[in-house]
PDB file of C-alpha atoms in Angstrom:
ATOM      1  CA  UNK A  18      -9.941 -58.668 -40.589  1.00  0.00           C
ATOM      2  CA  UNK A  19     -13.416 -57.550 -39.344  1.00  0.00           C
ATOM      3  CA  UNK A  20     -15.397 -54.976 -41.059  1.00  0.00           C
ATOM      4  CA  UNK A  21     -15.092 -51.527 -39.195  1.00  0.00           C
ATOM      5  CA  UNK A  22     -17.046 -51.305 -36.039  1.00  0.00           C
ATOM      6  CA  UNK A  23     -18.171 -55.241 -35.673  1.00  0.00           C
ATOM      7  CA  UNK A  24     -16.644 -57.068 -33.056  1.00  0.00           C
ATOM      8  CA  UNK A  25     -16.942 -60.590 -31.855  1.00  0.00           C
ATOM      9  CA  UNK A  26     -17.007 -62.596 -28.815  1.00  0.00           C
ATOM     10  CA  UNK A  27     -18.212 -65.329 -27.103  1.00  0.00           C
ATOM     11  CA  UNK A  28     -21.294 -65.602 -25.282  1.00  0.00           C
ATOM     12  CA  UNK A  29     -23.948 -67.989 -22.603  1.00  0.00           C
ATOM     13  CA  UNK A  30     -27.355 -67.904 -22.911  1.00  0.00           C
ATOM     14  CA  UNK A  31     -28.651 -64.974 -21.948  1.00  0.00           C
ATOM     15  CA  UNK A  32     -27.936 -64.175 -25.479  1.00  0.00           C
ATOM     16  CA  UNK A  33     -30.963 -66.516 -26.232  1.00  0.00           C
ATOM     17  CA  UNK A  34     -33.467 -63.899 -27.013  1.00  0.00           C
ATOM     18  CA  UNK A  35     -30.857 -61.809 -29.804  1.00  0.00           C
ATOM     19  CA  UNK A  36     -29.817 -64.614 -31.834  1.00  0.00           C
ATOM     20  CA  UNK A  37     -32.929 -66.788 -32.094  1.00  0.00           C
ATOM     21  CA  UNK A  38     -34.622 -63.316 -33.315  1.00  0.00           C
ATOM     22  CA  UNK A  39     -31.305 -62.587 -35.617  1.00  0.00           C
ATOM     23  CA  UNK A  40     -31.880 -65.811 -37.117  1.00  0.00           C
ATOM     24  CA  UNK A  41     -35.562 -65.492 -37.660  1.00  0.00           C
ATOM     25  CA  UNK A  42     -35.453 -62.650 -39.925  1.00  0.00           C
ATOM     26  CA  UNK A  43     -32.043 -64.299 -42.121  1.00  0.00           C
ATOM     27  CA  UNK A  44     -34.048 -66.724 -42.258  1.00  0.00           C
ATOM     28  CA  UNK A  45     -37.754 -64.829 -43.731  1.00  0.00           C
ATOM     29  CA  UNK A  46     -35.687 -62.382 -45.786  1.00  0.00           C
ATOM     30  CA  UNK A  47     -34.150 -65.223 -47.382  1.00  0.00           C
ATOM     31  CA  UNK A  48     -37.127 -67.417 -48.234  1.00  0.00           C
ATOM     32  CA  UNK A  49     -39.339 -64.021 -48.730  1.00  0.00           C
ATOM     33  CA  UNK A  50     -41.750 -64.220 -45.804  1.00  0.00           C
ATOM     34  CA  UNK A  51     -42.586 -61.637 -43.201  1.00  0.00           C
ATOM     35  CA  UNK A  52     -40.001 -60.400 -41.188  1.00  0.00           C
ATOM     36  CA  UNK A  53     -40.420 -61.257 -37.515  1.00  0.00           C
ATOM     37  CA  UNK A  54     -39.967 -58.580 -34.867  1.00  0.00           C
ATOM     38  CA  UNK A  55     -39.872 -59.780 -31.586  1.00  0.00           C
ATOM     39  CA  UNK A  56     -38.548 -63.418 -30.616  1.00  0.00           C
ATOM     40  CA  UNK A  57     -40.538 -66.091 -30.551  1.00  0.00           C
ATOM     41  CA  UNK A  58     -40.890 -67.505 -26.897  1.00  0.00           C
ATOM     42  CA  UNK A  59     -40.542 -71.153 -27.503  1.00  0.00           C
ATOM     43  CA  UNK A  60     -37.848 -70.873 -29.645  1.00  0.00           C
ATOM     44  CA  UNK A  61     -35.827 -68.635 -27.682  1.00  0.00           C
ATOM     45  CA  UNK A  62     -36.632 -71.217 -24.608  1.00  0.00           C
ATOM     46  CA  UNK A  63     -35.532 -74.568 -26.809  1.00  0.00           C
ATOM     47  CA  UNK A  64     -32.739 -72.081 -27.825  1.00  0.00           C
ATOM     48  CA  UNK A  65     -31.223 -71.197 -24.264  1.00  0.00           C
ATOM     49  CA  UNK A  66     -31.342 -74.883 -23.361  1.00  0.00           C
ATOM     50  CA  UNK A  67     -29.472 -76.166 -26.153  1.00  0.00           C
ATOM     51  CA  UNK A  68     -27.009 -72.927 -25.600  1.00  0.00           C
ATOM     52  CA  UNK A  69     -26.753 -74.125 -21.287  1.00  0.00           C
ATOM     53  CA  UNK A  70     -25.566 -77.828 -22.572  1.00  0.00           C
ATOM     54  CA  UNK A  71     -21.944 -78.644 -21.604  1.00  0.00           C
ATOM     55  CA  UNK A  72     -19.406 -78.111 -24.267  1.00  0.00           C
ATOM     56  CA  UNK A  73     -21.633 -75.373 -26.220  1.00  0.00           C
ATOM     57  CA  UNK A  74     -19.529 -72.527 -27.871  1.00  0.00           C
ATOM     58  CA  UNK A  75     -21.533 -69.257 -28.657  1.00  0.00           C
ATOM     59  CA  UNK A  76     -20.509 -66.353 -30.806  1.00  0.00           C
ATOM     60  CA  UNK A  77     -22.288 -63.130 -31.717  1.00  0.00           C
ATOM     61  CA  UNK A  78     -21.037 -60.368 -33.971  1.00  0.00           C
ATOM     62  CA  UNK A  79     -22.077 -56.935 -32.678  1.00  0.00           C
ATOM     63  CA  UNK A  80     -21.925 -53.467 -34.060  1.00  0.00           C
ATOM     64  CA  UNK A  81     -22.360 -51.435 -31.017  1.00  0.00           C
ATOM     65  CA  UNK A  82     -25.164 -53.441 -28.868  1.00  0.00           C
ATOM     66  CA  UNK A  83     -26.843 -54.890 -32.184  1.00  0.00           C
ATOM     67  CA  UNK A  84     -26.161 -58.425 -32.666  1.00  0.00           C
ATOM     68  CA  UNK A  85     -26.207 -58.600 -36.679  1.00  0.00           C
ATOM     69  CA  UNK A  86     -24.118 -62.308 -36.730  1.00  0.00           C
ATOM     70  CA  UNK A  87     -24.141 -65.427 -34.720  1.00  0.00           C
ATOM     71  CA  UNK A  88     -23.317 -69.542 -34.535  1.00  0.00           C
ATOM     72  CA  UNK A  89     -23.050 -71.979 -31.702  1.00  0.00           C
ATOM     73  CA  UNK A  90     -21.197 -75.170 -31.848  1.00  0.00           C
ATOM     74  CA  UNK A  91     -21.867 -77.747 -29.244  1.00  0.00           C
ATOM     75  CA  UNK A  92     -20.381 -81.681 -29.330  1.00  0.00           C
ATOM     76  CA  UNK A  93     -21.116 -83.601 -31.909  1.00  0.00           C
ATOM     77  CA  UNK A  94     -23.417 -86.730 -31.392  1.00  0.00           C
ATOM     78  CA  UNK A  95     -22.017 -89.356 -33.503  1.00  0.00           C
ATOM     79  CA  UNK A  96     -23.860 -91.578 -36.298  1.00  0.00           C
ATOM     80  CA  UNK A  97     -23.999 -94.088 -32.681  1.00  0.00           C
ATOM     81  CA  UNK A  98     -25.728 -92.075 -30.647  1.00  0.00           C
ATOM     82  CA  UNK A  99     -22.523 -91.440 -28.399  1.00  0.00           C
ATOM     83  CA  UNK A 100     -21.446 -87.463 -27.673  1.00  0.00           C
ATOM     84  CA  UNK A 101     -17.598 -86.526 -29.249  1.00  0.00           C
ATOM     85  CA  UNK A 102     -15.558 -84.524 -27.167  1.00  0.00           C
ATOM     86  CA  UNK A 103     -13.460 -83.346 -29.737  1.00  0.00           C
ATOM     87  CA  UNK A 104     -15.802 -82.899 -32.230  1.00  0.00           C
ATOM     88  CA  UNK A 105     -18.286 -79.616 -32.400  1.00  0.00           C
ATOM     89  CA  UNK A 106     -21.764 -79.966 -34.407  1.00  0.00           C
ATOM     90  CA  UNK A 107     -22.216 -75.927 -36.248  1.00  0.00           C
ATOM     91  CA  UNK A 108     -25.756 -74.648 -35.716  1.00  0.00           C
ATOM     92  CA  UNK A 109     -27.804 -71.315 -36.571  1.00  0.00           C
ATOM     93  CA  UNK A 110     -25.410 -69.428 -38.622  1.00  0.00           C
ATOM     94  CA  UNK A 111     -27.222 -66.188 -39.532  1.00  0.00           C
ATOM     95  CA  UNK A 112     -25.706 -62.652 -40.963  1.00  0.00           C
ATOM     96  CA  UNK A 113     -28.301 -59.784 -40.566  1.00  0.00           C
ATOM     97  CA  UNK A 114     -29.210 -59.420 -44.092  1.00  0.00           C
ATOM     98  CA  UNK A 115     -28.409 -55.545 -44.470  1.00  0.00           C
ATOM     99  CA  UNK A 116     -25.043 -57.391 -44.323  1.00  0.00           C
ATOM    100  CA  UNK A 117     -25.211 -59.932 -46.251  1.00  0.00           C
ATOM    101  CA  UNK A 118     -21.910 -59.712 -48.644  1.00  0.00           C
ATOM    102  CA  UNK A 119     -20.148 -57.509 -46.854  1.00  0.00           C
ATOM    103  CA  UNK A 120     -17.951 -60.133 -45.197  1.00  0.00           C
ATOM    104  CA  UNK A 121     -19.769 -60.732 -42.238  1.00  0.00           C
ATOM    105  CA  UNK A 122     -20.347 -64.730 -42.825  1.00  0.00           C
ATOM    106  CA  UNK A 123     -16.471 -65.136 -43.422  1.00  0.00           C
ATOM    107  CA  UNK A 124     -15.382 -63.138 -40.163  1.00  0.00           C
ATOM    108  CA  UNK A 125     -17.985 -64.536 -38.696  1.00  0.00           C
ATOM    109  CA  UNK A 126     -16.682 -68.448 -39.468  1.00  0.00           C
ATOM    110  CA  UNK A 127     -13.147 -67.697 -38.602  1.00  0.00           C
ATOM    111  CA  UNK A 128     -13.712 -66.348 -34.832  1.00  0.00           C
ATOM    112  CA  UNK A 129     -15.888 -69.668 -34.643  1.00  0.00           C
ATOM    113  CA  UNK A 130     -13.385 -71.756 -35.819  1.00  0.00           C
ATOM    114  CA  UNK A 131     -11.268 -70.130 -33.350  1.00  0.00           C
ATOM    115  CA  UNK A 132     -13.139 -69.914 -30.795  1.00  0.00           C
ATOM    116  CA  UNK A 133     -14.242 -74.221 -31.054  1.00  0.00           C
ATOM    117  CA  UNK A 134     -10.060 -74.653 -30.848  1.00  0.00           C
ATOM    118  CA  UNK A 135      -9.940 -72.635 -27.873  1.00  0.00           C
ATOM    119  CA  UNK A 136     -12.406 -75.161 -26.716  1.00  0.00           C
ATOM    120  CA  UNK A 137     -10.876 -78.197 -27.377  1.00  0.00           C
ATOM    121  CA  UNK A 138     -12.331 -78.662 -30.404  1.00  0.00           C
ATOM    122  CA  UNK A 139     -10.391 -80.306 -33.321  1.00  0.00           C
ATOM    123  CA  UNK A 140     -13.259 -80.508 -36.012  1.00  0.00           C
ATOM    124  CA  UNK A 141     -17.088 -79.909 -36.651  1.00  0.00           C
ATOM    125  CA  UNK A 142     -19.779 -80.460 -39.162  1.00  0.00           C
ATOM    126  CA  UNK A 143     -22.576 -78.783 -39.852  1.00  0.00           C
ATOM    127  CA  UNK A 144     -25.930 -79.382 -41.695  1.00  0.00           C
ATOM    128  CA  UNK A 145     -27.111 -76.729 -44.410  1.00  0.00           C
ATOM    129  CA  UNK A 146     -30.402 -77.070 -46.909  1.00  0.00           C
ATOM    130  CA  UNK A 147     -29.028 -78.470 -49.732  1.00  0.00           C
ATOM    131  CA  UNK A 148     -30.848 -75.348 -51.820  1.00  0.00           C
ATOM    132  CA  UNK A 149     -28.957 -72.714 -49.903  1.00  0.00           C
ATOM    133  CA  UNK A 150     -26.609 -71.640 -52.151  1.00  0.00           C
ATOM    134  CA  UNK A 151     -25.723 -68.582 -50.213  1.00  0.00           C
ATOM    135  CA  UNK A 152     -24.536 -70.624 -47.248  1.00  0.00           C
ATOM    136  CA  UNK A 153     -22.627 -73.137 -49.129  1.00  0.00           C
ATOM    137  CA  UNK A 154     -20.471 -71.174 -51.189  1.00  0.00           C
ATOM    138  CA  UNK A 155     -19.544 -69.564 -47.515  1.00  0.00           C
ATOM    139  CA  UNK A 156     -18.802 -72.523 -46.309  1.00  0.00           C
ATOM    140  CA  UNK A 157     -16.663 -73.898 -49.084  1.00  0.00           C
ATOM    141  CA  UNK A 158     -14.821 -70.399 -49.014  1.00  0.00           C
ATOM    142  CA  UNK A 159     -13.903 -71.082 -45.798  1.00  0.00           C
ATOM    143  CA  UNK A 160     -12.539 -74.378 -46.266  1.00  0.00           C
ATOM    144  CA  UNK A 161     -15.447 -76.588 -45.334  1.00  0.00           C
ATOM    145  CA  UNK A 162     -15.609 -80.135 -47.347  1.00  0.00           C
ATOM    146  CA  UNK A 163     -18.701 -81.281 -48.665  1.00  0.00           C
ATOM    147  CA  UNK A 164     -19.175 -84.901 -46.966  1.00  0.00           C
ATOM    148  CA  UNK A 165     -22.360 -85.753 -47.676  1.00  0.00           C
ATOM    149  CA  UNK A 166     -26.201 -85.997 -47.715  1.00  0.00           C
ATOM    150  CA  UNK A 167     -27.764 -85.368 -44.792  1.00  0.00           C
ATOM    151  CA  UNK A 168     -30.685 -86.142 -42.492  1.00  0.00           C
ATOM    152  CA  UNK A 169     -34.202 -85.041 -43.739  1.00  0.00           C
ATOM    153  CA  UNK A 170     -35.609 -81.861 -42.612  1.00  0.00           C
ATOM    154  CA  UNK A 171     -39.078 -80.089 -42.478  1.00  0.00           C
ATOM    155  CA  UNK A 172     -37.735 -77.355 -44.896  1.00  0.00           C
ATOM    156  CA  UNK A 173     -36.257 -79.912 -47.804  1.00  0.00           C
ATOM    157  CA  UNK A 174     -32.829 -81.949 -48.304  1.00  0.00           C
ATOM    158  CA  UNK A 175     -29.667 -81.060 -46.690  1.00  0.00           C
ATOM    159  CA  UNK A 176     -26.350 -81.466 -46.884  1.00  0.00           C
ATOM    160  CA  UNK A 177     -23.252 -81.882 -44.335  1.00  0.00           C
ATOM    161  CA  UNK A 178     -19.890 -80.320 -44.622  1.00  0.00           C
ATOM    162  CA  UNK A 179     -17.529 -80.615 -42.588  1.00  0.00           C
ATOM    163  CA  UNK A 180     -13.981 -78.754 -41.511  1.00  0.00           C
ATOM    164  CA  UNK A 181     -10.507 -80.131 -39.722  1.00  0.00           C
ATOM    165  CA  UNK A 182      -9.214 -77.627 -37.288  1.00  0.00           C
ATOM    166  CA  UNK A 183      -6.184 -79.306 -35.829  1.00  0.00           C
ATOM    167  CA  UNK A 184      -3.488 -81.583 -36.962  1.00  0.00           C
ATOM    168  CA  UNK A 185      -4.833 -84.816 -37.790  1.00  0.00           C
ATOM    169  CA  UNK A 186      -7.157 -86.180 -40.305  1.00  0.00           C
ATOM    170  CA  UNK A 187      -9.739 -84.494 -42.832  1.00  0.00           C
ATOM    171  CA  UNK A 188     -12.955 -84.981 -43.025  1.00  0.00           C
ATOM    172  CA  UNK A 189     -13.687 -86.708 -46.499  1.00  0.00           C
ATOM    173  CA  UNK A 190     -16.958 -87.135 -48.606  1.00  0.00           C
ATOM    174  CA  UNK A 191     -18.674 -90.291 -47.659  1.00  0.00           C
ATOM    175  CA  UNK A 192     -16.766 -90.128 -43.879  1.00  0.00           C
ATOM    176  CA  UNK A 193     -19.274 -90.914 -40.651  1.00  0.00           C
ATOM    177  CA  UNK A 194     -21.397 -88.307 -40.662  1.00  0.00           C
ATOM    178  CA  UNK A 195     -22.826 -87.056 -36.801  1.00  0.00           C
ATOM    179  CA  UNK A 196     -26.587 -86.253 -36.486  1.00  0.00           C
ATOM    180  CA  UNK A 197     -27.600 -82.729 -35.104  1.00  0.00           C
TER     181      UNK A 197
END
């Protein structure tokens, strides 16, 4: 159940602009740094192109015409360089922090899980910095198995977890793991 007055739903692009700011300023509350205040233009442009690509799934979580929660899933491009159909690759989570805790994340996770089967989706993995805590222990509360280490990144180790929607196998530690 969602927290009075936030509602979810799917979105296209044009949502670009909310969501790459909304995931800026998780992002600088949570390692400390200033909080950004407009979107940047580059990233909003990268953003709306990898939001356009066939296949992508967006979500935002609004209270009234704020967007304080968002993801996008888009298929997964496997370990061989080939695109799954049925499998979705989880990307730029974010909670506005004056909501952090209050459910948000988990609501948040479940329409997106939803919304991927709806989609044709029957799993999806997603890559996390191994030192966010915060976002792991989400994850894992919402079912999401730890499978591995992941590909290096600019801001330190990550991880990969990944989450079975639909009848058939789970995803196990050590299983292929997709590249973002």
């Amino acid at each position: 159940m969602a927290p009075e007055g936030l509602s979810f739903s799917t979105a296209d692009s044009s949502v670009a602009p909310e969501i790459s700011l909304l995931f800026s300023q998780a992002i600088a509350y949570s390692l400390g740094t200033a909080k950004p205040v407009v979107p940047d233009s580059q990233f909003v442009d990268k953003l709306r192109r990898r939001l356009d690509a066939p296949g992508t799934v967006v979500v935002v979580g609004k209270r009234g015409d704020t967007c304080v929660a968002c993801c996008f899933g888009q298929p997964l491009r496997l370990a061989d360089g080939q695109v799954s159909e049925v499998e979705a690759h989880l990307s730029l989570v974010a909670v506005a922090p004056s909501y952090w805790g209050q459910g948000y994340g988990t609501v948040l996770m479940q329409f997106a899980e939803e919304s991927f089967e709806v989609a044709g989706y029957i799993r999806a993995q997603l890559h996390v910095l191994q030192a966010n805590t915060r976002a792991r222990n989400l994850y894992e509360r919402c079912g999401w198995s730890f499978l591995g280490a992941g590909e290096p990144h600019e801001d330190g180790p990550q991880v990969v977890y990944g989450k079975q929607f639909a009848a058939g196998p789970q995803p196990s530690e050590g299983s292929a793991i997709g590249a973002c």
